[in-house]
PDB file of C-alpha atoms in Angstrom:
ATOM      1  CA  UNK A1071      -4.048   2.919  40.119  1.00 52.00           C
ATOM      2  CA  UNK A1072      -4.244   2.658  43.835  1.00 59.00           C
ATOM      3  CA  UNK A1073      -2.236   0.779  47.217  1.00 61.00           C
ATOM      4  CA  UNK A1074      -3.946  -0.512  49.619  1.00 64.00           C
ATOM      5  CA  UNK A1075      -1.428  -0.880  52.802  1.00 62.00           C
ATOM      6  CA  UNK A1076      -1.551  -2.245  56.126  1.00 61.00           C
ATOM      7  CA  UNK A1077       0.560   0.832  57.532  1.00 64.00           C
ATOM      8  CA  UNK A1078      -0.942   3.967  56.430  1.00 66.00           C
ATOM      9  CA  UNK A1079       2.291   5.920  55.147  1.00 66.00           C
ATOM     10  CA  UNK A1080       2.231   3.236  52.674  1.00 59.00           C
ATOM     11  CA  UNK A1081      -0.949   3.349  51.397  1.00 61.00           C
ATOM     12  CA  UNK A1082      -1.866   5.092  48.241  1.00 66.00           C
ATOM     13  CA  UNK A1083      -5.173   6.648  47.354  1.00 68.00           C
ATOM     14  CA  UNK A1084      -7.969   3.952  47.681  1.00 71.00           C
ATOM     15  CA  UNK A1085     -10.176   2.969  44.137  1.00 75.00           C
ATOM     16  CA  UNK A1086     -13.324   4.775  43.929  1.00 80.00           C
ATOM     17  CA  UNK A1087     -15.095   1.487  42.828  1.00 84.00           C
ATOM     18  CA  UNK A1088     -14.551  -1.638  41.637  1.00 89.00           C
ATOM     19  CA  UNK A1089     -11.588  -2.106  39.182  1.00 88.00           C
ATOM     20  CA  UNK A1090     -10.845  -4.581  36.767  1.00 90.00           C
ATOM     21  CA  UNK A1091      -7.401  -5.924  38.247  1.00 90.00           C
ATOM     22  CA  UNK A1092      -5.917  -5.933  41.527  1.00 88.00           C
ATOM     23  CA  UNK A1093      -1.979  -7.554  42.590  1.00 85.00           C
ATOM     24  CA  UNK A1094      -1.283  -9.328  46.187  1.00 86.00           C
ATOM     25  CA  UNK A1095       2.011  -8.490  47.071  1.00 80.00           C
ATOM     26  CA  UNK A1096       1.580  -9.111  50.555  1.00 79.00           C
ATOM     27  CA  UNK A1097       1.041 -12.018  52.821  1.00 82.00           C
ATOM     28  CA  UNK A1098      -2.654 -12.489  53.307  1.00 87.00           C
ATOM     29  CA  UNK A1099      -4.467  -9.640  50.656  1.00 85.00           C
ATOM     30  CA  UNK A1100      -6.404 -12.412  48.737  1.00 89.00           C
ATOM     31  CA  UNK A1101      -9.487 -11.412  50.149  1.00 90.00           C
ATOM     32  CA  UNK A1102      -9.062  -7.473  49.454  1.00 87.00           C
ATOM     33  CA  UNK A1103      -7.713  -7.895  46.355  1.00 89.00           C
ATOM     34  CA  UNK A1104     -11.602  -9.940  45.279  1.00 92.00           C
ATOM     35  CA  UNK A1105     -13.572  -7.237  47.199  1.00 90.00           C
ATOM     36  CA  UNK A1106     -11.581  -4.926  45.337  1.00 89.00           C
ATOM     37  CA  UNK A1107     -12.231  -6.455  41.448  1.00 92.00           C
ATOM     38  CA  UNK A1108     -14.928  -6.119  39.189  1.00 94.00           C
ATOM     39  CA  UNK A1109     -17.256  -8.747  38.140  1.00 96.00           C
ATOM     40  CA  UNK A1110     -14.922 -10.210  35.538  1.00 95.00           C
ATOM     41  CA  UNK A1111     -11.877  -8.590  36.789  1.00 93.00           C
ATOM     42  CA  UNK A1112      -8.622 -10.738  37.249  1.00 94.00           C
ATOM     43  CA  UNK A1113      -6.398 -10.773  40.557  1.00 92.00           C
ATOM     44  CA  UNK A1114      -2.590 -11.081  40.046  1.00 90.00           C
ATOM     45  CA  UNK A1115      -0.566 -12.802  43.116  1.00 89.00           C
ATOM     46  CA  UNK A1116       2.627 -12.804  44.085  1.00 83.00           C
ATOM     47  CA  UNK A1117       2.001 -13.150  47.868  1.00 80.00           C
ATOM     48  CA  UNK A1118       0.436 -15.742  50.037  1.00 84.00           C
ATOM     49  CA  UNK A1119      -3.074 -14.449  49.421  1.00 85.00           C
ATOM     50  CA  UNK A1120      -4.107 -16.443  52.455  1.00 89.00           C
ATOM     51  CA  UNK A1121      -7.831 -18.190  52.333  1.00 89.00           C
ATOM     52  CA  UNK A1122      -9.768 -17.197  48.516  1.00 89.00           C
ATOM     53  CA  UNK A1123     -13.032 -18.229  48.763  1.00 87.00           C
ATOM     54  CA  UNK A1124     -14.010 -19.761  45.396  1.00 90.00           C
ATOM     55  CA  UNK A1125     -17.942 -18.664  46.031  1.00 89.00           C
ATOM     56  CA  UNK A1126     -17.198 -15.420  44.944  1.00 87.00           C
ATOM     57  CA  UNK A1127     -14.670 -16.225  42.233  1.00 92.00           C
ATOM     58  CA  UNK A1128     -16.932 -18.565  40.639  1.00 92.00           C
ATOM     59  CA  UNK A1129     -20.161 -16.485  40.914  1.00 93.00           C
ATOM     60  CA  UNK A1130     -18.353 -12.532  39.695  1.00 93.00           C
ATOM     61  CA  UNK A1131     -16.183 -14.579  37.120  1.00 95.00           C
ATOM     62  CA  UNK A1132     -12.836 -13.660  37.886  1.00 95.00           C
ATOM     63  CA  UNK A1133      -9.463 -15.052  37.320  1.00 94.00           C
ATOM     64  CA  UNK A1134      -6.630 -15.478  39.312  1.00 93.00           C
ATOM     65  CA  UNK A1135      -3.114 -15.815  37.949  1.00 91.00           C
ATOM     66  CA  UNK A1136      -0.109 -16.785  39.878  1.00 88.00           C
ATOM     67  CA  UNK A1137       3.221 -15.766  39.298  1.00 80.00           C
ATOM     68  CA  UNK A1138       6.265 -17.173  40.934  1.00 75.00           C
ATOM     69  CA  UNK A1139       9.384 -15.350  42.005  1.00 73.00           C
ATOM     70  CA  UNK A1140      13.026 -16.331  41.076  1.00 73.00           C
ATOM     71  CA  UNK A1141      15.055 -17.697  44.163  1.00 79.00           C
ATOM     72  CA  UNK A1142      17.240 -15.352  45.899  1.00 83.00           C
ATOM     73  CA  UNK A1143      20.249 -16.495  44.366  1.00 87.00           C
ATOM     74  CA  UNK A1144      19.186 -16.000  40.994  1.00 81.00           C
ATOM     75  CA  UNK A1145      18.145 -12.151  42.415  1.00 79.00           C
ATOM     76  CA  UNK A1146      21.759 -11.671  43.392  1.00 87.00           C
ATOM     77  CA  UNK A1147      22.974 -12.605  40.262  1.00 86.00           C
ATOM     78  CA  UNK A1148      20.644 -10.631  38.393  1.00 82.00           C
ATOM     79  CA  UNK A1149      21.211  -7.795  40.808  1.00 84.00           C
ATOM     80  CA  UNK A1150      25.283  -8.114  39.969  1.00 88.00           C
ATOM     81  CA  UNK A1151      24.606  -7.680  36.739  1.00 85.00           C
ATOM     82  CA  UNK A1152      23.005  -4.286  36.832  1.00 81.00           C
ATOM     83  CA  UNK A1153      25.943  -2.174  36.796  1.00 85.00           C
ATOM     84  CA  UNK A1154      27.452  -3.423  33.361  1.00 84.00           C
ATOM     85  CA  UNK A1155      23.524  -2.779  31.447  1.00 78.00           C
ATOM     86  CA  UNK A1156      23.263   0.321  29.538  1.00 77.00           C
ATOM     87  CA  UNK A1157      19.789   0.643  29.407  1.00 74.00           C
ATOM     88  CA  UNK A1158      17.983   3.279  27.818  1.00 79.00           C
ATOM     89  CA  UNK A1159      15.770   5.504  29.818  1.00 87.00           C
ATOM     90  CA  UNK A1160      11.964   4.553  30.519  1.00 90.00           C
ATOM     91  CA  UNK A1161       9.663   7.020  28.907  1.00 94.00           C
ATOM     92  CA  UNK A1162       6.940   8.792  31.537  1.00 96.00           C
ATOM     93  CA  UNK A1163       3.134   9.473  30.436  1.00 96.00           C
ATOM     94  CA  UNK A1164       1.070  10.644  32.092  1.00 95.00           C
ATOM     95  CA  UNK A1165      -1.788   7.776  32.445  1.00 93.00           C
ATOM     96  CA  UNK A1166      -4.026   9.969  30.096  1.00 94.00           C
ATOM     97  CA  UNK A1167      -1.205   8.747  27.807  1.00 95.00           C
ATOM     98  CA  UNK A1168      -2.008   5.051  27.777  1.00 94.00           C
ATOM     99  CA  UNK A1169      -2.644   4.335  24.299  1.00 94.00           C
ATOM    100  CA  UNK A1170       0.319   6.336  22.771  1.00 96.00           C
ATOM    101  CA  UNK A1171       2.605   4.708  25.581  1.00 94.00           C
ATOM    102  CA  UNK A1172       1.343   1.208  24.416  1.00 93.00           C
ATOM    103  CA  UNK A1173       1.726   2.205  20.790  1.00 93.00           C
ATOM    104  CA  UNK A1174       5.337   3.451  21.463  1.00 93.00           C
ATOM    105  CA  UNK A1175       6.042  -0.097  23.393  1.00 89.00           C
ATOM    106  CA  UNK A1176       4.027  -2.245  20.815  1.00 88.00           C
ATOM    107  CA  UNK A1177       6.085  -0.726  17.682  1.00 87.00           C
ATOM    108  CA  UNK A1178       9.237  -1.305  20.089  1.00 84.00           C
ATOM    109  CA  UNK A1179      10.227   2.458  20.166  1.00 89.00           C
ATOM    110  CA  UNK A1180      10.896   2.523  23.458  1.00 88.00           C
ATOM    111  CA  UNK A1181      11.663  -0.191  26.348  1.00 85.00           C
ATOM    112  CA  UNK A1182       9.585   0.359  28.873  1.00 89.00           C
ATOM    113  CA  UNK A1183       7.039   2.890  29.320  1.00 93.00           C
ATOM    114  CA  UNK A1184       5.896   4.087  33.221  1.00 94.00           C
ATOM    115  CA  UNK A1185       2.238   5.473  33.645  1.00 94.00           C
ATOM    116  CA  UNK A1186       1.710   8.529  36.250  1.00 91.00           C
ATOM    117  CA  UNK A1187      -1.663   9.532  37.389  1.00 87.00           C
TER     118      UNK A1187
END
């Protein structure tokens, strides 16, 4: 897992080569985000990804998938809600873990389950 950040206190560590999927979550990281992907690889966005130039999509075979956001209101009202959940704690693996974490998730022993390098 990696950040890439315009402001460097941001930034996580950078990939050490290509990896299979990348997510824009900020205004104009299209084009990072396909440098960034394996031939194959998909690229999530959530952002403006600014200008994607289909050349390279086309030719290294990736996919993009959009996903849109719920309006602000609907954010408030979700957010209003939090206090009255009693939700059960995520389980933490480390990302060695991956396969037992989705097992756990798959045979719905746990929520959610958060990777750490």
């Amino acid at each position: 897992m990696f950040a890439v950040d315009s402001d460097p206190r941001r930034a996580g560590r950078a990939p050490d080569g290509p990896v299979g999927a990348a997510i824009v979550c900020a205004r104009g990281g299209g084009a990072s985000a396909l440098e960034a992907v394996e031939p194959g690889g998909t690229v999530l966005v959530f952002a403006d990804a600014g200008e994607l130039l289909s050349d390279g999509v086309y030719r290294r075979e990736l996919t993009i998938v959009g996903s849109r956001s719920a309006t602000p209101e609907t954010m408030h009202a979700a957010a209003a809600l939090l206090p009255e959940l009693d939700l059960p704690e995520p389980t933490v693996l480390p990302l060695e873990r991956f396969a037992e974490g989705l097992e756990l998730f798959v045979r719905r022993e746990t929520l959610k389950v958060v990777f750490v390098p």
